[in-house]
Amino acid sequence: MTNKNMVPDAEVLDTDECWQLLGNTSVGRLAVVVDGVPDVFPVSFAPDGGGLLFRTASGTKLQAIEANPQVALEADSVSAEFGLAWSVVVKGKAVLENGEGQALNQTRRGLFPWQGVGQDHLVRIVPDTVTGRKFTVTASGTWRTPLDEATRAGFE
């Protein structure tokens, strides 16, 4: 027997709602193709003129973008307290920006680099599609997992 209260209802978001949500967060996951295989990296981003900007260093992400500029960026949020969750996906082409101009310089300064240094390349995602979903989580208690029951990862 299936408990329908455990299945969140999904609401399809229009493009304007997606951009509004993206403007309220700054962390997402960038999907690129590395050596023919999908890979995902956390990035700090900022909406800018109908696209998204993020900083990166020379390395895997930049090499992947240069080899295949088609990317996807996903951002989301979950509030167990309010029983809401949302997810927005932006798919498009990654283009290296020259970083000139007052607006780009201000945006560059506002982007938090994950590694703290060496994030000298500014990349713009020019969207082909922007899609999103919002969920009402009726069983918000299922989002909370006691630490001793959580899946462990990282440096252990």
PDB file of C-alpha atoms in Angstrom:
ATOM      1  CA  MET A   1       0.000   0.000   0.000  1.00  0.00           C
ATOM      2  CA  THR A   2       1.360   3.421  -0.959  1.00  0.00           C
ATOM      3  CA  ASN A   3       0.962   6.411   1.308  1.00  0.00           C
ATOM      4  CA  LYS A   4       0.204   9.343  -0.999  1.00  0.00           C
ATOM      5  CA  ASN A   5       1.155  11.790   1.763  1.00  0.00           C
ATOM      6  CA  MET A   6       4.783  10.735   1.301  1.00  0.00           C
ATOM      7  CA  VAL A   7       4.871  11.856  -2.361  1.00  0.00           C
ATOM      8  CA  PRO A   8       5.490  15.586  -2.853  1.00  0.00           C
ATOM      9  CA  ASP A   9       3.286  17.434  -5.334  1.00  0.00           C
ATOM     10  CA  ALA A  10       5.308  19.118  -8.080  1.00  0.00           C
ATOM     11  CA  GLU A  11       4.476  22.532  -9.493  1.00  0.00           C
ATOM     12  CA  VAL A  12       6.102  23.490 -12.803  1.00  0.00           C
ATOM     13  CA  LEU A  13       7.621  26.958 -12.497  1.00  0.00           C
ATOM     14  CA  ASP A  14       7.577  29.533 -15.272  1.00  0.00           C
ATOM     15  CA  THR A  15      10.817  31.165 -16.414  1.00  0.00           C
ATOM     16  CA  ASP A  16      10.326  34.321 -14.342  1.00  0.00           C
ATOM     17  CA  GLU A  17       9.811  32.272 -11.159  1.00  0.00           C
ATOM     18  CA  CYS A  18      12.958  30.270 -11.961  1.00  0.00           C
ATOM     19  CA  TRP A  19      15.044  33.449 -12.329  1.00  0.00           C
ATOM     20  CA  GLN A  20      13.607  34.837  -9.095  1.00  0.00           C
ATOM     21  CA  LEU A  21      14.658  31.697  -7.208  1.00  0.00           C
ATOM     22  CA  LEU A  22      18.113  31.744  -8.830  1.00  0.00           C
ATOM     23  CA  GLY A  23      18.471  35.333  -7.643  1.00  0.00           C
ATOM     24  CA  ASN A  24      17.856  34.206  -4.061  1.00  0.00           C
ATOM     25  CA  THR A  25      20.684  31.690  -3.958  1.00  0.00           C
ATOM     26  CA  SER A  26      24.301  31.688  -5.051  1.00  0.00           C
ATOM     27  CA  VAL A  27      25.419  28.058  -4.978  1.00  0.00           C
ATOM     28  CA  GLY A  28      24.710  25.434  -7.591  1.00  0.00           C
ATOM     29  CA  ARG A  29      26.138  22.405  -9.306  1.00  0.00           C
ATOM     30  CA  LEU A  30      27.702  22.767 -12.745  1.00  0.00           C
ATOM     31  CA  ALA A  31      27.476  19.721 -15.017  1.00  0.00           C
ATOM     32  CA  VAL A  32      30.089  19.401 -17.767  1.00  0.00           C
ATOM     33  CA  VAL A  33      31.437  16.574 -19.902  1.00  0.00           C
ATOM     34  CA  VAL A  34      34.997  15.523 -18.985  1.00  0.00           C
ATOM     35  CA  ASP A  35      36.662  13.027 -21.324  1.00  0.00           C
ATOM     36  CA  GLY A  36      33.255  11.902 -22.587  1.00  0.00           C
ATOM     37  CA  VAL A  37      31.825  11.355 -19.093  1.00  0.00           C
ATOM     38  CA  PRO A  38      29.478  13.697 -17.166  1.00  0.00           C
ATOM     39  CA  ASP A  39      30.957  15.361 -14.107  1.00  0.00           C
ATOM     40  CA  VAL A  40      29.507  17.816 -11.569  1.00  0.00           C
ATOM     41  CA  PHE A  41      31.209  20.655  -9.665  1.00  0.00           C
ATOM     42  CA  PRO A  42      29.922  23.051  -7.005  1.00  0.00           C
ATOM     43  CA  VAL A  43      30.102  26.692  -8.084  1.00  0.00           C
ATOM     44  CA  SER A  44      29.075  30.075  -6.773  1.00  0.00           C
ATOM     45  CA  PHE A  45      27.076  31.937  -9.405  1.00  0.00           C
ATOM     46  CA  ALA A  46      25.212  35.172  -9.974  1.00  0.00           C
ATOM     47  CA  PRO A  47      22.368  35.902 -12.417  1.00  0.00           C
ATOM     48  CA  ASP A  48      23.429  38.606 -14.864  1.00  0.00           C
ATOM     49  CA  GLY A  49      21.524  39.936 -17.851  1.00  0.00           C
ATOM     50  CA  GLY A  50      19.549  36.804 -18.650  1.00  0.00           C
ATOM     51  CA  GLY A  51      22.494  34.486 -17.984  1.00  0.00           C
ATOM     52  CA  LEU A  52      24.547  33.165 -15.099  1.00  0.00           C
ATOM     53  CA  LEU A  53      28.122  34.098 -14.210  1.00  0.00           C
ATOM     54  CA  PHE A  54      30.639  32.056 -12.243  1.00  0.00           C
ATOM     55  CA  ARG A  55      34.375  32.113 -11.651  1.00  0.00           C
ATOM     56  CA  THR A  56      36.769  29.244 -12.167  1.00  0.00           C
ATOM     57  CA  ALA A  57      40.479  28.531 -12.288  1.00  0.00           C
ATOM     58  CA  SER A  58      42.407  26.827 -15.049  1.00  0.00           C
ATOM     59  CA  GLY A  59      41.748  23.132 -14.648  1.00  0.00           C
ATOM     60  CA  THR A  60      39.155  20.447 -15.255  1.00  0.00           C
ATOM     61  CA  LYS A  61      36.042  22.668 -15.497  1.00  0.00           C
ATOM     62  CA  LEU A  62      37.678  25.160 -17.833  1.00  0.00           C
ATOM     63  CA  GLN A  63      39.172  22.428 -20.036  1.00  0.00           C
ATOM     64  CA  ALA A  64      35.785  20.692 -20.228  1.00  0.00           C
ATOM     65  CA  ILE A  65      34.058  23.949 -21.204  1.00  0.00           C
ATOM     66  CA  GLU A  66      36.662  24.658 -23.875  1.00  0.00           C
ATOM     67  CA  ALA A  67      36.198  21.130 -25.296  1.00  0.00           C
ATOM     68  CA  ASN A  68      32.381  21.187 -25.115  1.00  0.00           C
ATOM     69  CA  PRO A  69      30.656  24.422 -24.070  1.00  0.00           C
ATOM     70  CA  GLN A  70      27.236  22.774 -23.532  1.00  0.00           C
ATOM     71  CA  VAL A  71      26.630  22.771 -19.766  1.00  0.00           C
ATOM     72  CA  ALA A  72      23.873  22.558 -17.185  1.00  0.00           C
ATOM     73  CA  LEU A  73      23.651  24.258 -13.812  1.00  0.00           C
ATOM     74  CA  GLU A  74      21.255  23.095 -11.109  1.00  0.00           C
ATOM     75  CA  ALA A  75      20.375  25.009  -7.962  1.00  0.00           C
ATOM     76  CA  ASP A  76      17.871  24.007  -5.313  1.00  0.00           C
ATOM     77  CA  SER A  77      16.667  24.539  -1.784  1.00  0.00           C
ATOM     78  CA  VAL A  78      14.789  22.511   0.798  1.00  0.00           C
ATOM     79  CA  SER A  79      13.016  23.884   3.846  1.00  0.00           C
ATOM     80  CA  ALA A  80      11.897  21.105   6.156  1.00  0.00           C
ATOM     81  CA  GLU A  81      10.492  23.757   8.495  1.00  0.00           C
ATOM     82  CA  PHE A  82       8.100  25.133   5.866  1.00  0.00           C
ATOM     83  CA  GLY A  83       7.636  21.894   3.900  1.00  0.00           C
ATOM     84  CA  LEU A  84       8.881  23.377   0.614  1.00  0.00           C
ATOM     85  CA  ALA A  85      11.541  22.435  -1.889  1.00  0.00           C
ATOM     86  CA  TRP A  86      12.480  23.723  -5.324  1.00  0.00           C
ATOM     87  CA  SER A  87      14.928  22.922  -8.095  1.00  0.00           C
ATOM     88  CA  VAL A  88      15.915  24.990 -11.149  1.00  0.00           C
ATOM     89  CA  VAL A  89      18.024  23.759 -14.078  1.00  0.00           C
ATOM     90  CA  VAL A  90      19.669  26.079 -16.597  1.00  0.00           C
ATOM     91  CA  LYS A  91      20.996  24.434 -19.765  1.00  0.00           C
ATOM     92  CA  GLY A  92      23.031  26.337 -22.285  1.00  0.00           C
ATOM     93  CA  LYS A  93      26.405  27.347 -23.627  1.00  0.00           C
ATOM     94  CA  ALA A  94      29.326  28.403 -21.411  1.00  0.00           C
ATOM     95  CA  VAL A  95      31.219  31.397 -22.792  1.00  0.00           C
ATOM     96  CA  LEU A  96      34.414  32.884 -21.363  1.00  0.00           C
ATOM     97  CA  GLU A  97      33.977  36.576 -20.520  1.00  0.00           C
ATOM     98  CA  ASN A  98      36.833  39.040 -20.788  1.00  0.00           C
ATOM     99  CA  GLY A  99      35.819  40.467 -17.404  1.00  0.00           C
ATOM    100  CA  GLU A 100      35.944  44.056 -18.588  1.00  0.00           C
ATOM    101  CA  GLY A 101      33.370  46.668 -17.777  1.00  0.00           C
ATOM    102  CA  GLN A 102      32.051  47.974 -14.493  1.00  0.00           C
ATOM    103  CA  ALA A 103      29.093  45.566 -14.244  1.00  0.00           C
ATOM    104  CA  LEU A 104      31.243  42.477 -14.808  1.00  0.00           C
ATOM    105  CA  ASN A 105      33.897  43.700 -12.378  1.00  0.00           C
ATOM    106  CA  GLN A 106      31.244  44.199  -9.680  1.00  0.00           C
ATOM    107  CA  THR A 107      29.813  40.745 -10.351  1.00  0.00           C
ATOM    108  CA  ARG A 108      33.282  39.172 -10.306  1.00  0.00           C
ATOM    109  CA  ARG A 109      33.987  40.683  -6.872  1.00  0.00           C
ATOM    110  CA  GLY A 110      30.676  39.363  -5.523  1.00  0.00           C
ATOM    111  CA  LEU A 111      31.314  35.748  -6.516  1.00  0.00           C
ATOM    112  CA  PHE A 112      32.738  33.650  -3.703  1.00  0.00           C
ATOM    113  CA  PRO A 113      35.478  31.343  -5.037  1.00  0.00           C
ATOM    114  CA  TRP A 114      35.270  27.902  -3.412  1.00  0.00           C
ATOM    115  CA  GLN A 115      39.048  27.501  -3.294  1.00  0.00           C
ATOM    116  CA  GLY A 116      39.664  31.113  -2.318  1.00  0.00           C
ATOM    117  CA  VAL A 117      42.385  31.900  -4.866  1.00  0.00           C
ATOM    118  CA  GLY A 118      43.147  31.514  -8.540  1.00  0.00           C
ATOM    119  CA  GLN A 119      39.588  31.876  -9.810  1.00  0.00           C
ATOM    120  CA  ASP A 120      40.686  34.184 -12.611  1.00  0.00           C
ATOM    121  CA  HIS A 121      38.324  33.068 -15.382  1.00  0.00           C
ATOM    122  CA  LEU A 122      34.813  34.501 -15.587  1.00  0.00           C
ATOM    123  CA  VAL A 123      32.318  32.252 -17.377  1.00  0.00           C
ATOM    124  CA  ARG A 124      28.815  33.151 -18.545  1.00  0.00           C
ATOM    125  CA  ILE A 125      26.154  30.511 -19.122  1.00  0.00           C
ATOM    126  CA  VAL A 126      23.977  31.698 -22.008  1.00  0.00           C
ATOM    127  CA  PRO A 127      20.738  29.763 -21.421  1.00  0.00           C
ATOM    128  CA  ASP A 128      18.927  27.688 -24.010  1.00  0.00           C
ATOM    129  CA  THR A 129      16.393  26.493 -21.436  1.00  0.00           C
ATOM    130  CA  VAL A 130      15.483  27.377 -17.863  1.00  0.00           C
ATOM    131  CA  THR A 131      13.160  24.950 -16.102  1.00  0.00           C
ATOM    132  CA  GLY A 132      12.083  24.483 -12.532  1.00  0.00           C
ATOM    133  CA  ARG A 133       9.871  22.641 -10.117  1.00  0.00           C
ATOM    134  CA  LYS A 134       8.541  23.490  -6.677  1.00  0.00           C
ATOM    135  CA  PHE A 135       7.411  20.794  -4.283  1.00  0.00           C
ATOM    136  CA  THR A 136       5.222  20.849  -1.232  1.00  0.00           C
ATOM    137  CA  VAL A 137       6.789  18.355   1.128  1.00  0.00           C
ATOM    138  CA  THR A 138       3.934  17.084   3.263  1.00  0.00           C
ATOM    139  CA  ALA A 139       6.098  14.734   5.302  1.00  0.00           C
ATOM    140  CA  SER A 140       8.813  17.226   6.227  1.00  0.00           C
ATOM    141  CA  GLY A 141      10.093  14.992   9.029  1.00  0.00           C
ATOM    142  CA  THR A 142      11.507  12.617   6.431  1.00  0.00           C
ATOM    143  CA  TRP A 143      14.054  15.310   5.434  1.00  0.00           C
ATOM    144  CA  ARG A 144      15.696  15.092   8.835  1.00  0.00           C
ATOM    145  CA  THR A 145      18.147  12.255   9.361  1.00  0.00           C
ATOM    146  CA  PRO A 146      19.856  11.817  12.726  1.00  0.00           C
ATOM    147  CA  LEU A 147      23.630  12.150  12.400  1.00  0.00           C
ATOM    148  CA  ASP A 148      24.241   8.568  13.535  1.00  0.00           C
ATOM    149  CA  GLU A 149      22.007   7.319  10.681  1.00  0.00           C
ATOM    150  CA  ALA A 150      23.415   9.610   7.973  1.00  0.00           C
ATOM    151  CA  THR A 151      25.439   8.240   5.085  1.00  0.00           C
ATOM    152  CA  ARG A 152      29.047   9.103   5.709  1.00  0.00           C
ATOM    153  CA  ALA A 153      31.319  10.453   2.998  1.00  0.00           C
ATOM    154  CA  GLY A 154      34.410  12.539   2.579  1.00  0.00           C
ATOM    155  CA  PHE A 155      37.719  11.982   4.330  1.00  0.00           C
ATOM    156  CA  GLU A 156      36.739   8.989   6.462  1.00  0.00           C
TER     157      GLU A 156
END
